[in-house]
GROMACS .gro file of C-alpha atoms in nm:
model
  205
    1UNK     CA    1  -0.660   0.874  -0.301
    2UNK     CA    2  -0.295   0.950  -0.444
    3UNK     CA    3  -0.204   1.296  -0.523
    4UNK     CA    4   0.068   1.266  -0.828
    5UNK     CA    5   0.262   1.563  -0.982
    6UNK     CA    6   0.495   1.627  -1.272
    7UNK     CA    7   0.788   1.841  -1.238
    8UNK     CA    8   0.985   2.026  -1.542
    9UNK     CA    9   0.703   1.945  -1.781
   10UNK     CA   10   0.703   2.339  -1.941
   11UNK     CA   11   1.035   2.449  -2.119
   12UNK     CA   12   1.000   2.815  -2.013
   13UNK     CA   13   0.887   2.688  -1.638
   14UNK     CA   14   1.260   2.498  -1.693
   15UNK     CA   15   1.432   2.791  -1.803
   16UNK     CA   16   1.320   3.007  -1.521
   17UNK     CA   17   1.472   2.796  -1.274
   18UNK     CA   18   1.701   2.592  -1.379
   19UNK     CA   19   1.848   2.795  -1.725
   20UNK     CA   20   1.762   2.515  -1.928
   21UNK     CA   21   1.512   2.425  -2.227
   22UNK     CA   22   1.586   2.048  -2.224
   23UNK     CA   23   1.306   1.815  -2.149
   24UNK     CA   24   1.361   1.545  -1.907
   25UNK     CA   25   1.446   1.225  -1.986
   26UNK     CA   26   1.169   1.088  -1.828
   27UNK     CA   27   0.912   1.248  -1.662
   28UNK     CA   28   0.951   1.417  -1.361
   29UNK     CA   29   0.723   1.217  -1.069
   30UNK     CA   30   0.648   1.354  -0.728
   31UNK     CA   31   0.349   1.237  -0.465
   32UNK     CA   32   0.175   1.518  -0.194
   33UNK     CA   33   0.008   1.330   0.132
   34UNK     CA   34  -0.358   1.341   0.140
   35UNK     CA   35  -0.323   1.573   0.356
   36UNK     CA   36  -0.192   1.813   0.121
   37UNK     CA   37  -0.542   1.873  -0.074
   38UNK     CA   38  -0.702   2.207   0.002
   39UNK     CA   39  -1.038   2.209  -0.198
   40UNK     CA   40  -1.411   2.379  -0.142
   41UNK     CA   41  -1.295   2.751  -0.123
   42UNK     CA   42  -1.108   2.703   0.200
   43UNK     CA   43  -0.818   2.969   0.291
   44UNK     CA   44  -0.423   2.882   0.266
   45UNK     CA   45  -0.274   2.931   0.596
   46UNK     CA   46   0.095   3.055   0.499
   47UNK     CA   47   0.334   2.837   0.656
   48UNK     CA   48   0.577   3.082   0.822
   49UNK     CA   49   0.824   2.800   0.906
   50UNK     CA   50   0.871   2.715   0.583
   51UNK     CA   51   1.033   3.018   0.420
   52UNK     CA   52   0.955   3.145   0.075
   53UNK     CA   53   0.602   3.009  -0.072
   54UNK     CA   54   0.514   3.026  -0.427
   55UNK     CA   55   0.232   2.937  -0.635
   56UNK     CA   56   0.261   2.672  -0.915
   57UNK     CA   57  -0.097   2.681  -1.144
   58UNK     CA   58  -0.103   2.363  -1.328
   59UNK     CA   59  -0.430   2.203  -1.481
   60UNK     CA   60  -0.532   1.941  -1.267
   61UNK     CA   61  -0.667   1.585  -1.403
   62UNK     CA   62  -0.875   1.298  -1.262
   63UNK     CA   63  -0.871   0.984  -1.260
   64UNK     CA   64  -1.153   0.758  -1.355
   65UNK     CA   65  -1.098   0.385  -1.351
   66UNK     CA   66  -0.890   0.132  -1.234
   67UNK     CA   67  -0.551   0.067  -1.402
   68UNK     CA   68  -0.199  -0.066  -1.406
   69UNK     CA   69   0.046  -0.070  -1.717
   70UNK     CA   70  -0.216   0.143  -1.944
   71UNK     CA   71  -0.054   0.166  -2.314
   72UNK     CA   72  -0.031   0.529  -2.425
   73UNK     CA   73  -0.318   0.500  -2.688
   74UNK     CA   74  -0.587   0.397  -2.421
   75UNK     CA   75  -0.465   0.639  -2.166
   76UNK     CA   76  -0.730   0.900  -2.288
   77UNK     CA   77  -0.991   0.679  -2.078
   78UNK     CA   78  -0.881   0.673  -1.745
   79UNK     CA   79  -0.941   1.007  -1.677
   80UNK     CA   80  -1.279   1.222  -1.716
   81UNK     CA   81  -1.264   1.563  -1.615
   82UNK     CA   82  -1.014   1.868  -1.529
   83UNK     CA   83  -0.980   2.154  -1.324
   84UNK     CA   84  -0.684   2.409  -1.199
   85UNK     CA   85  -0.473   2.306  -0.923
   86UNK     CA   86  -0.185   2.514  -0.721
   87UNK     CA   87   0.087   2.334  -0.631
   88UNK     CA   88   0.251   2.528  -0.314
   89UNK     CA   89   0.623   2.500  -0.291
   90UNK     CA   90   0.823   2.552   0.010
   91UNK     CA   91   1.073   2.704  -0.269
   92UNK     CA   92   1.392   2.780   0.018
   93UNK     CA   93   1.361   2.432   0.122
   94UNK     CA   94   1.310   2.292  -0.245
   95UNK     CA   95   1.596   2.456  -0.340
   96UNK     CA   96   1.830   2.288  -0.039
   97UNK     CA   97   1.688   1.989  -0.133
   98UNK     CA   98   1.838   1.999  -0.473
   99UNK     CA   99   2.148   2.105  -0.434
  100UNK     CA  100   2.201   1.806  -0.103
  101UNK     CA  101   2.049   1.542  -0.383
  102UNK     CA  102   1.746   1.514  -0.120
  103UNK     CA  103   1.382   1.418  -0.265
  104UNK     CA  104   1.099   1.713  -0.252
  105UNK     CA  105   0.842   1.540   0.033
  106UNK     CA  106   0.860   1.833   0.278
  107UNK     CA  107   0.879   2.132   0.020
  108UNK     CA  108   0.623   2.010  -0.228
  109UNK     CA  109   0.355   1.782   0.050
  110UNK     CA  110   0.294   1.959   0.347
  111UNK     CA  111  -0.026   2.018   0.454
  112UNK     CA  112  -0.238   2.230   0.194
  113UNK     CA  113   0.031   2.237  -0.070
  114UNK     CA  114  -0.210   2.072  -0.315
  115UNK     CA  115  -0.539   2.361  -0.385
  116UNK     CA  116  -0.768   2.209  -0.638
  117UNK     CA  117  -1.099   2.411  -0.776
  118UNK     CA  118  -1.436   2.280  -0.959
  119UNK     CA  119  -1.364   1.976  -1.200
  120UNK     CA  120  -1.513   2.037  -1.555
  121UNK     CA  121  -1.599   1.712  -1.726
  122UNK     CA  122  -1.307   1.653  -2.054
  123UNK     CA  123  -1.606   1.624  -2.283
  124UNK     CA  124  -1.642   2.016  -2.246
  125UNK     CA  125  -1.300   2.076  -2.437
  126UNK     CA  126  -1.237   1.967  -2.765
  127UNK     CA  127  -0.853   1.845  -2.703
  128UNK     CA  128  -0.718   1.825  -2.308
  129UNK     CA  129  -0.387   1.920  -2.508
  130UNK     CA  130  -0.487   2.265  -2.597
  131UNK     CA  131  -0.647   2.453  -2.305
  132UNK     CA  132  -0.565   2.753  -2.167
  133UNK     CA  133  -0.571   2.797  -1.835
  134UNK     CA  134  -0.421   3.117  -1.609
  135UNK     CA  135  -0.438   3.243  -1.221
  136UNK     CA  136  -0.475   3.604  -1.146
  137UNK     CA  137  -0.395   3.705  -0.744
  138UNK     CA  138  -0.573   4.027  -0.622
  139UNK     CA  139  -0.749   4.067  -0.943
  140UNK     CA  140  -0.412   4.098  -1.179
  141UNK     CA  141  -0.321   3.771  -1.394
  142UNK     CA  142   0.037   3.672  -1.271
  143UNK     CA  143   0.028   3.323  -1.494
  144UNK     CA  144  -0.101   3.182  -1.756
  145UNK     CA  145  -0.040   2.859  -1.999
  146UNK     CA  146  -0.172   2.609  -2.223
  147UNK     CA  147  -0.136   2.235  -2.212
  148UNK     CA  148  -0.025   2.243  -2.590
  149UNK     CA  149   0.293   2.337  -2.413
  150UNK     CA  150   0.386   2.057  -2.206
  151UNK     CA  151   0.665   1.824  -2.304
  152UNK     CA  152   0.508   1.533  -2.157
  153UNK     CA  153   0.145   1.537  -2.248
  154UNK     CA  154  -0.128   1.367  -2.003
  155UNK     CA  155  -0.155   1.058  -2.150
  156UNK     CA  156   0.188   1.013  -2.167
  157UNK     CA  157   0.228   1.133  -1.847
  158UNK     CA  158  -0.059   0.863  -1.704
  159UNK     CA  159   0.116   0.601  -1.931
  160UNK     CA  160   0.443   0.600  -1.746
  161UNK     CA  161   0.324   0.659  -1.376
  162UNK     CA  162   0.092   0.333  -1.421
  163UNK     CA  163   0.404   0.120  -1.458
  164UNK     CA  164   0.490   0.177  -1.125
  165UNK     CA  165   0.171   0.260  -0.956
  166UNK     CA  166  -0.181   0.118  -0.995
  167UNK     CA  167  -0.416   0.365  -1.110
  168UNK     CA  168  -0.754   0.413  -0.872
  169UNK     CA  169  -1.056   0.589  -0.931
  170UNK     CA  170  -1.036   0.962  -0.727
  171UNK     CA  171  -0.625   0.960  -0.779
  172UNK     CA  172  -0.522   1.330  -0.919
  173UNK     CA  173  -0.223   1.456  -1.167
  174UNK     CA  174  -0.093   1.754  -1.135
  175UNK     CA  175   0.038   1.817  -1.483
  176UNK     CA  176   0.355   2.055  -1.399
  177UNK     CA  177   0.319   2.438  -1.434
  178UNK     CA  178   0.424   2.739  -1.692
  179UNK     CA  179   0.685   3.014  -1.663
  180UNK     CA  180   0.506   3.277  -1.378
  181UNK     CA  181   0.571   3.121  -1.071
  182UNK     CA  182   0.606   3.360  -0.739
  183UNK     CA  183   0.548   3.376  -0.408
  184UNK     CA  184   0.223   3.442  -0.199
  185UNK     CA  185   0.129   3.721   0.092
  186UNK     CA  186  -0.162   3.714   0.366
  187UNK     CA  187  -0.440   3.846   0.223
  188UNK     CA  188  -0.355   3.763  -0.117
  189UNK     CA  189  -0.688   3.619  -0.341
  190UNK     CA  190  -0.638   3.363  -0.552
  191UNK     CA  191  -0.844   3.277  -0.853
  192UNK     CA  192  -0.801   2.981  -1.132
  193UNK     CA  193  -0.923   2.961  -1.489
  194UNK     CA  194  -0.981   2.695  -1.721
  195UNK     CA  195  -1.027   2.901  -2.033
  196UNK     CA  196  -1.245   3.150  -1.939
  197UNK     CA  197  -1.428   2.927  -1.681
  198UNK     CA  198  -1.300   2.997  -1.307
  199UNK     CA  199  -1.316   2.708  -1.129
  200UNK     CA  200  -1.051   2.821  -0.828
  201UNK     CA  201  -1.088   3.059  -0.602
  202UNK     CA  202  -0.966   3.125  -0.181
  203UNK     CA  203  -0.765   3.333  -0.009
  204UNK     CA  204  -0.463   3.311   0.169
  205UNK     CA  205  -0.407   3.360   0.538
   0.00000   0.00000   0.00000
């Protein structure tokens, strides 16, 4: 299984960080280690030796079939259902790494950086390009977006990646996350909706 993720892909995510609207070039690719995938409810152990942690909720998307070079227009069926995801960043370390020029490995893969919740077969929403999706932590909502907002949509986004990487049944995309982002506690409890449908939900230790 691959775990891939998009970086930059919400303008007001952009803005927050980096003080800029612009959309990328191209789209923003990252990988997590297998490693990484923290699913079935389990707790987030804070990694204390990693600094500052935040949450990033994106909606999460799975792949379904084999695949390599997939034109944009067919890209809508090699991938069948969708969930929330929260894509931990080491954020001190991520932010070293940019200014040296260094890639993101460490600050975006380490161990249980990638939580994923219940997937929801696509057929349940009528366009993968317009759901809204949000996380609340200790019962307050703290972020909240819709894929009608992205500035490289999934099949776009699954178009480009399969020119450089063949496409297997079980790989993931993390789709890149909305304005929102902070950092988590001990004790905090996380919980992920896709529209009103919670599909995420652990605790951090």
């Amino acid at each position: 299984m691959k775990i891939f993720a998009i970086g930059m892909n919400y303008a007001a995510h952009n803005q927050e960080l980096h003080g800029t609207l612009k959309r990328p070039d191209e789209p923003v690719i990252f990988t997590k280690a297998d490693s990484a995938i923290l699913n079935q409810g389990k707790p987030f152990f804070i990694p204390d030796h990693l600094g500052r942690i935040d949450y990033e909720t994106e909606v999460v998307v799975r792949i379904c079939r084999l695949g390599k070079n997939i034109p944009e227009r067919f890209a809508h069926r090699y991938y069948d259902a969708l969930t929330v995801g929260i894509d931990f960043t080491a954020r001190d370390l991520q932010k070293k790494a940019s200014q040296a020029g260094q890639p993101w490995t460490i600050c975006k893969g380490f161990d249980g950086s990638a939580a994923i919740g219940e997937w929801v077969p696509k057929e349940k929403f009528l366009d993968v390009q317009a759901v809204h999706f949000h996380l609340d932590i200790n019962g307050k909502t703290v972020q909240e977006g819709c894929t009608s907002d992205m500035l490289y949509r999934v099949d776009e986004i699954i178009a480009y990646i399969s020119q450089f990487f063949t496409l297997k049944t079980g790989d993931i995309l993390y789709t890149g996350t909305p304005a929102g982002v902070g950092p988590v506690h001990i004790d905090d409890h996380l919980e992920g909706y896709l529209e009103e449908r919670k599909v995420l939900e652990f605790n951090c230790k």
